[in-house]
Amino acid sequence: MTSLKLLEGQTALVTGASRGIGKAIAISLAKEGAEVIINYSSSLENANKVVSEINSFGGNAYPLQADISNENSVNQLIKTVLNKNNKIDVLVNNAGITKDGLLMRMKTEDWQKVLDLNLSGVFYCTRAVSRQMLKQKKGRIINITSVVGLMGNPGQANYSAAKAGVVGLTQSAAKEFASRGITVNAVAPGFISTDMTKDLNSEAILSAIPLGRFGAPEDVAGAVRFLAADPSAAYITGQTIQVDGGMVMS
């Protein structure tokens, strides 16, 4: 007897899905039956590895390149998906970068690049996808923010500002789209074991995490899967779910 797959027949787009948290999210949604578009910026090789892993358990996925910080690139990405799939049921805005440095020494270009991808990219994708979801009168949008967007972090003024902006964007979009059956939520990871955190001072960070460990990408993917697929999440919108081992409690 086969188990029910909650996203069977649905289409999910995950930005920045060729590695780390994005990869874990893509695999999780594929296991629920969605056909997953693996968006990547530069590494087709990594994107194809994710597709191969999804194919290995009978899932469906394909890679699509796009620079999420570029409005025209995003619009072409969404057009390509709609031409192939005719719909987008789930959007996960995951693509992001860091360019850390103390605020007084931060280069304007490092400020702007982080804002362009981590915040403007979420806006571009959400705006483009919302037009289709509004016609469908259904859809689920999940934005990956960060706990540093809720509490700030020294050396990450650009990243913190962008991720705080994602929370505000999430709430505004949730209010605008709710009447058409579209939910918009955010997931705020704490310190997750990925390439972005491998060089951090783990001893100092662990002392601030009640659970005493870094999270895994699969921990974040579980929260996204719930918001994207579970019928029990249908009445949740405009919320930010923290996946941080208890580091930030409000």
Tab-separated table of C-alpha atoms in Angstrom:
chain	number	residue	atom	x	y	z
A	1	MET	CA	0.000	0.000	0.000
A	2	THR	CA	1.512	3.316	-1.060
A	3	SER	CA	1.433	6.240	1.346
A	4	LEU	CA	-0.395	9.412	0.394
A	5	LYS	CA	1.869	12.060	-1.106
A	6	LEU	CA	0.567	15.487	-0.154
A	7	LEU	CA	1.974	17.316	-3.207
A	8	GLU	CA	1.158	14.725	-5.851
A	9	GLY	CA	0.592	16.440	-9.203
A	10	GLN	CA	1.813	19.827	-7.945
A	11	THR	CA	4.668	22.020	-9.137
A	12	ALA	CA	7.186	23.533	-6.710
A	13	LEU	CA	9.913	26.065	-7.496
A	14	VAL	CA	12.829	26.286	-5.054
A	15	THR	CA	15.369	29.046	-5.631
A	16	GLY	CA	18.998	28.385	-4.745
A	17	ALA	CA	18.282	24.654	-4.633
A	18	SER	CA	21.590	23.215	-5.814
A	19	ARG	CA	23.078	22.819	-2.324
A	20	GLY	CA	22.589	23.224	1.421
A	21	ILE	CA	19.175	24.181	2.739
A	22	GLY	CA	17.706	24.619	-0.746
A	23	LYS	CA	18.753	21.106	-1.739
A	24	ALA	CA	17.190	19.607	1.398
A	25	ILE	CA	13.962	21.507	0.754
A	26	ALA	CA	13.799	20.367	-2.872
A	27	ILE	CA	14.280	16.732	-1.888
A	28	SER	CA	11.659	16.997	0.853
A	29	LEU	CA	9.027	18.443	-1.504
A	30	ALA	CA	9.855	15.868	-4.179
A	31	LYS	CA	9.291	13.075	-1.656
A	32	GLU	CA	5.794	14.505	-1.176
A	33	GLY	CA	5.145	14.045	-4.897
A	34	ALA	CA	5.806	17.533	-6.301
A	35	GLU	CA	7.682	18.087	-9.519
A	36	VAL	CA	10.452	20.369	-8.295
A	37	ILE	CA	12.262	23.000	-10.318
A	38	ILE	CA	15.849	23.174	-9.084
A	39	ASN	CA	16.862	26.794	-9.592
A	40	TYR	CA	20.594	27.439	-9.574
A	41	SER	CA	22.814	30.435	-10.223
A	42	SER	CA	26.083	29.047	-11.580
A	43	SER	CA	26.613	25.325	-10.927
A	44	LEU	CA	24.620	23.151	-13.311
A	45	GLU	CA	26.705	20.220	-12.079
A	46	ASN	CA	25.414	20.605	-8.521
A	47	ALA	CA	21.850	21.146	-9.728
A	48	ASN	CA	22.012	17.956	-11.801
A	49	LYS	CA	23.242	16.040	-8.740
A	50	VAL	CA	20.109	17.135	-6.871
A	51	VAL	CA	17.941	16.106	-9.822
A	52	SER	CA	19.677	12.704	-9.914
A	53	GLU	CA	19.108	12.190	-6.195
A	54	ILE	CA	15.424	13.009	-6.604
A	55	ASN	CA	15.156	10.681	-9.609
A	56	SER	CA	16.762	7.897	-7.563
A	57	PHE	CA	13.701	7.577	-5.323
A	58	GLY	CA	11.206	8.008	-8.148
A	59	GLY	CA	10.704	11.752	-7.822
A	60	ASN	CA	10.505	14.337	-10.583
A	61	ALA	CA	12.722	17.412	-10.949
A	62	TYR	CA	14.566	19.494	-13.502
A	63	PRO	CA	17.152	22.314	-13.263
A	64	LEU	CA	16.690	25.908	-14.416
A	65	GLN	CA	19.340	28.619	-14.247
A	66	ALA	CA	18.407	32.146	-13.194
A	67	ASP	CA	20.030	35.038	-11.374
A	68	ILE	CA	17.407	35.726	-8.719
A	69	SER	CA	18.846	39.202	-8.064
A	70	ASN	CA	17.975	40.195	-11.640
A	71	GLU	CA	14.366	41.131	-12.424
A	72	ASN	CA	14.487	40.089	-16.084
A	73	SER	CA	16.133	36.781	-15.238
A	74	VAL	CA	13.417	36.015	-12.680
A	75	ASN	CA	10.633	36.891	-15.114
A	76	GLN	CA	12.154	34.557	-17.718
A	77	LEU	CA	12.480	31.794	-15.103
A	78	ILE	CA	8.800	31.994	-14.189
A	79	LYS	CA	7.771	32.173	-17.852
A	80	THR	CA	9.775	29.031	-18.611
A	81	VAL	CA	8.223	27.130	-15.696
A	82	LEU	CA	4.699	28.136	-16.690
A	83	ASN	CA	5.287	27.208	-20.320
A	84	LYS	CA	6.342	23.722	-19.220
A	85	ASN	CA	4.108	23.086	-16.219
A	86	ASN	CA	1.187	25.521	-16.729
A	87	LYS	CA	1.116	26.292	-12.999
A	88	ILE	CA	3.162	26.888	-9.869
A	89	ASP	CA	1.650	25.596	-6.645
A	90	VAL	CA	4.549	26.166	-4.248
A	91	LEU	CA	7.283	28.817	-4.272
A	92	VAL	CA	10.194	28.609	-1.846
A	93	ASN	CA	12.355	31.748	-1.863
A	94	ASN	CA	15.608	30.326	-0.574
A	95	ALA	CA	18.427	31.828	-2.673
A	96	GLY	CA	20.796	33.959	-0.624
A	97	ILE	CA	24.369	35.083	-0.073
A	98	THR	CA	26.450	36.659	2.673
A	99	LYS	CA	29.148	39.297	2.362
A	100	ASP	CA	30.061	39.975	5.962
A	101	GLY	CA	31.971	42.913	7.370
A	102	LEU	CA	31.749	45.584	10.027
A	103	LEU	CA	29.252	48.266	9.076
A	104	MET	CA	31.737	51.160	9.123
A	105	ARG	CA	34.003	49.298	6.709
A	106	MET	CA	31.340	47.663	4.568
A	107	LYS	CA	31.637	48.369	0.870
A	108	THR	CA	28.535	49.751	-0.773
A	109	GLU	CA	28.706	46.987	-3.377
A	110	ASP	CA	28.667	44.324	-0.621
A	111	TRP	CA	25.642	45.974	0.977
A	112	GLN	CA	23.839	46.175	-2.366
A	113	LYS	CA	24.616	42.647	-3.582
A	114	VAL	CA	23.183	41.108	-0.419
A	115	LEU	CA	20.060	43.288	-0.561
A	116	ASP	CA	19.618	42.593	-4.278
A	117	LEU	CA	19.557	38.813	-3.884
A	118	ASN	CA	18.257	38.235	-0.370
A	119	LEU	CA	15.456	40.805	-0.423
A	120	SER	CA	14.796	42.131	-3.931
A	121	GLY	CA	15.018	38.575	-5.270
A	122	VAL	CA	12.225	37.500	-2.935
A	123	PHE	CA	10.131	40.420	-4.186
A	124	TYR	CA	10.799	39.632	-7.865
A	125	CYS	CA	9.901	35.944	-7.481
A	126	THR	CA	6.869	36.551	-5.302
A	127	ARG	CA	5.471	39.200	-7.625
A	128	ALA	CA	5.973	37.065	-10.732
A	129	VAL	CA	4.526	33.884	-9.200
A	130	SER	CA	1.634	35.648	-7.478
A	131	ARG	CA	0.082	36.586	-10.811
A	132	GLN	CA	-0.348	32.896	-11.627
A	133	MET	CA	-1.384	31.904	-8.109
A	134	LEU	CA	-4.049	34.618	-8.042
A	135	LYS	CA	-5.539	33.099	-11.209
A	136	GLN	CA	-5.368	29.636	-9.649
A	137	LYS	CA	-6.896	30.953	-6.406
A	138	LYS	CA	-4.456	28.822	-4.458
A	139	GLY	CA	-0.777	28.584	-3.658
A	140	ARG	CA	1.768	28.449	-0.884
A	141	ILE	CA	4.767	30.757	-0.665
A	142	ILE	CA	7.527	30.139	1.869
A	143	ASN	CA	10.346	32.640	2.334
A	144	ILE	CA	13.611	31.657	3.994
A	145	THR	CA	14.642	34.443	6.330
A	146	SER	CA	17.032	34.096	9.296
A	147	VAL	CA	17.124	34.613	13.038
A	148	VAL	CA	19.630	37.421	12.426
A	149	GLY	CA	16.773	39.271	10.717
A	150	LEU	CA	14.985	39.147	14.067
A	151	MET	CA	17.877	40.000	16.385
A	152	GLY	CA	20.707	41.458	14.262
A	153	ASN	CA	24.285	40.238	14.255
A	154	PRO	CA	27.639	42.059	14.368
A	155	GLY	CA	29.318	42.060	10.977
A	156	GLN	CA	26.090	41.261	9.143
A	157	ALA	CA	24.273	44.590	8.822
A	158	ASN	CA	23.498	43.883	5.162
A	159	TYR	CA	22.313	40.303	5.733
A	160	SER	CA	20.327	41.219	8.854
A	161	ALA	CA	18.618	44.123	7.087
A	162	ALA	CA	17.710	41.979	4.092
A	163	LYS	CA	16.341	39.149	6.203
A	164	ALA	CA	14.354	41.558	8.390
A	165	GLY	CA	12.906	42.958	5.182
A	166	VAL	CA	11.831	39.460	4.158
A	167	VAL	CA	9.745	39.189	7.349
A	168	GLY	CA	7.934	42.445	6.567
A	169	LEU	CA	7.449	41.434	2.933
A	170	THR	CA	6.030	38.083	4.061
A	171	GLN	CA	3.445	39.739	6.296
A	172	SER	CA	2.389	42.285	3.668
A	173	ALA	CA	2.054	39.639	0.954
A	174	ALA	CA	0.096	37.381	3.302
A	175	LYS	CA	-2.466	40.129	3.872
A	176	GLU	CA	-2.734	40.940	0.169
A	177	PHE	CA	-3.107	37.341	-1.059
A	178	ALA	CA	-5.157	35.702	1.702
A	179	SER	CA	-8.542	36.366	0.097
A	180	ARG	CA	-7.454	34.328	-2.971
A	181	GLY	CA	-6.449	31.244	-1.021
A	182	ILE	CA	-2.703	31.906	-1.031
A	183	THR	CA	-0.699	31.551	2.170
A	184	VAL	CA	2.649	33.312	2.657
A	185	ASN	CA	4.927	32.357	5.527
A	186	ALA	CA	8.595	32.540	6.465
A	187	VAL	CA	11.020	30.119	8.060
A	188	ALA	CA	13.879	31.604	10.076
A	189	PRO	CA	16.790	29.185	10.440
A	190	GLY	CA	19.319	29.646	13.179
A	191	PHE	CA	22.812	28.279	12.709
A	192	ILE	CA	22.559	25.400	10.236
A	193	SER	CA	25.487	23.219	9.151
A	194	THR	CA	26.090	24.411	5.572
A	195	ASP	CA	28.890	25.970	3.534
A	196	MET	CA	27.759	29.391	4.804
A	197	THR	CA	28.457	28.469	8.452
A	198	LYS	CA	31.488	26.186	8.182
A	199	ASP	CA	33.997	28.918	9.121
A	200	LEU	CA	32.129	30.282	12.157
A	201	ASN	CA	33.355	30.074	15.753
A	202	SER	CA	31.135	27.160	16.686
A	203	GLU	CA	32.121	27.027	20.368
A	204	ALA	CA	30.891	30.566	21.043
A	205	ILE	CA	27.705	30.017	19.053
A	206	LEU	CA	26.817	26.677	20.645
A	207	SER	CA	26.775	28.267	24.098
A	208	ALA	CA	23.860	30.451	22.938
A	209	ILE	CA	21.806	27.538	21.564
A	210	PRO	CA	19.716	25.761	24.235
A	211	LEU	CA	19.649	22.500	22.252
A	212	GLY	CA	23.451	22.649	22.143
A	213	ARG	CA	23.993	21.871	18.461
A	214	PHE	CA	23.852	23.332	14.985
A	215	GLY	CA	20.793	22.411	12.982
A	216	ALA	CA	20.807	20.312	9.829
A	217	PRO	CA	19.373	21.436	6.473
A	218	GLU	CA	16.732	18.739	6.925
A	219	ASP	CA	15.483	20.517	10.070
A	220	VAL	CA	14.630	23.563	7.974
A	221	ALA	CA	13.226	21.420	5.171
A	222	GLY	CA	10.803	19.822	7.625
A	223	ALA	CA	9.277	23.173	8.531
A	224	VAL	CA	9.030	24.147	4.861
A	225	ARG	CA	7.422	20.825	3.978
A	226	PHE	CA	4.782	21.380	6.652
A	227	LEU	CA	3.933	24.885	5.422
A	228	ALA	CA	3.986	23.852	1.753
A	229	ALA	CA	2.242	20.496	1.858
A	230	ASP	CA	0.400	19.703	5.053
A	231	PRO	CA	-3.364	20.361	5.047
A	232	SER	CA	-3.003	21.374	8.710
A	233	ALA	CA	-1.025	24.447	7.563
A	234	ALA	CA	-3.869	25.835	5.461
A	235	TYR	CA	-4.918	28.280	8.193
A	236	ILE	CA	-1.386	29.567	8.851
A	237	THR	CA	-0.296	32.714	7.029
A	238	GLY	CA	1.900	35.731	7.702
A	239	GLN	CA	3.944	33.820	10.284
A	240	THR	CA	7.669	33.341	10.838
A	241	ILE	CA	8.618	29.939	12.191
A	242	GLN	CA	12.012	29.852	13.897
A	243	VAL	CA	14.125	26.740	13.420
A	244	ASP	CA	17.017	27.661	15.674
A	245	GLY	CA	17.361	25.221	18.554
A	246	GLY	CA	15.767	27.762	20.902
A	247	MET	CA	18.396	30.458	20.313
A	248	VAL	CA	15.873	33.269	19.844
A	249	MET	CA	12.785	33.206	22.033
A	250	SER	CA	10.229	35.997	21.984
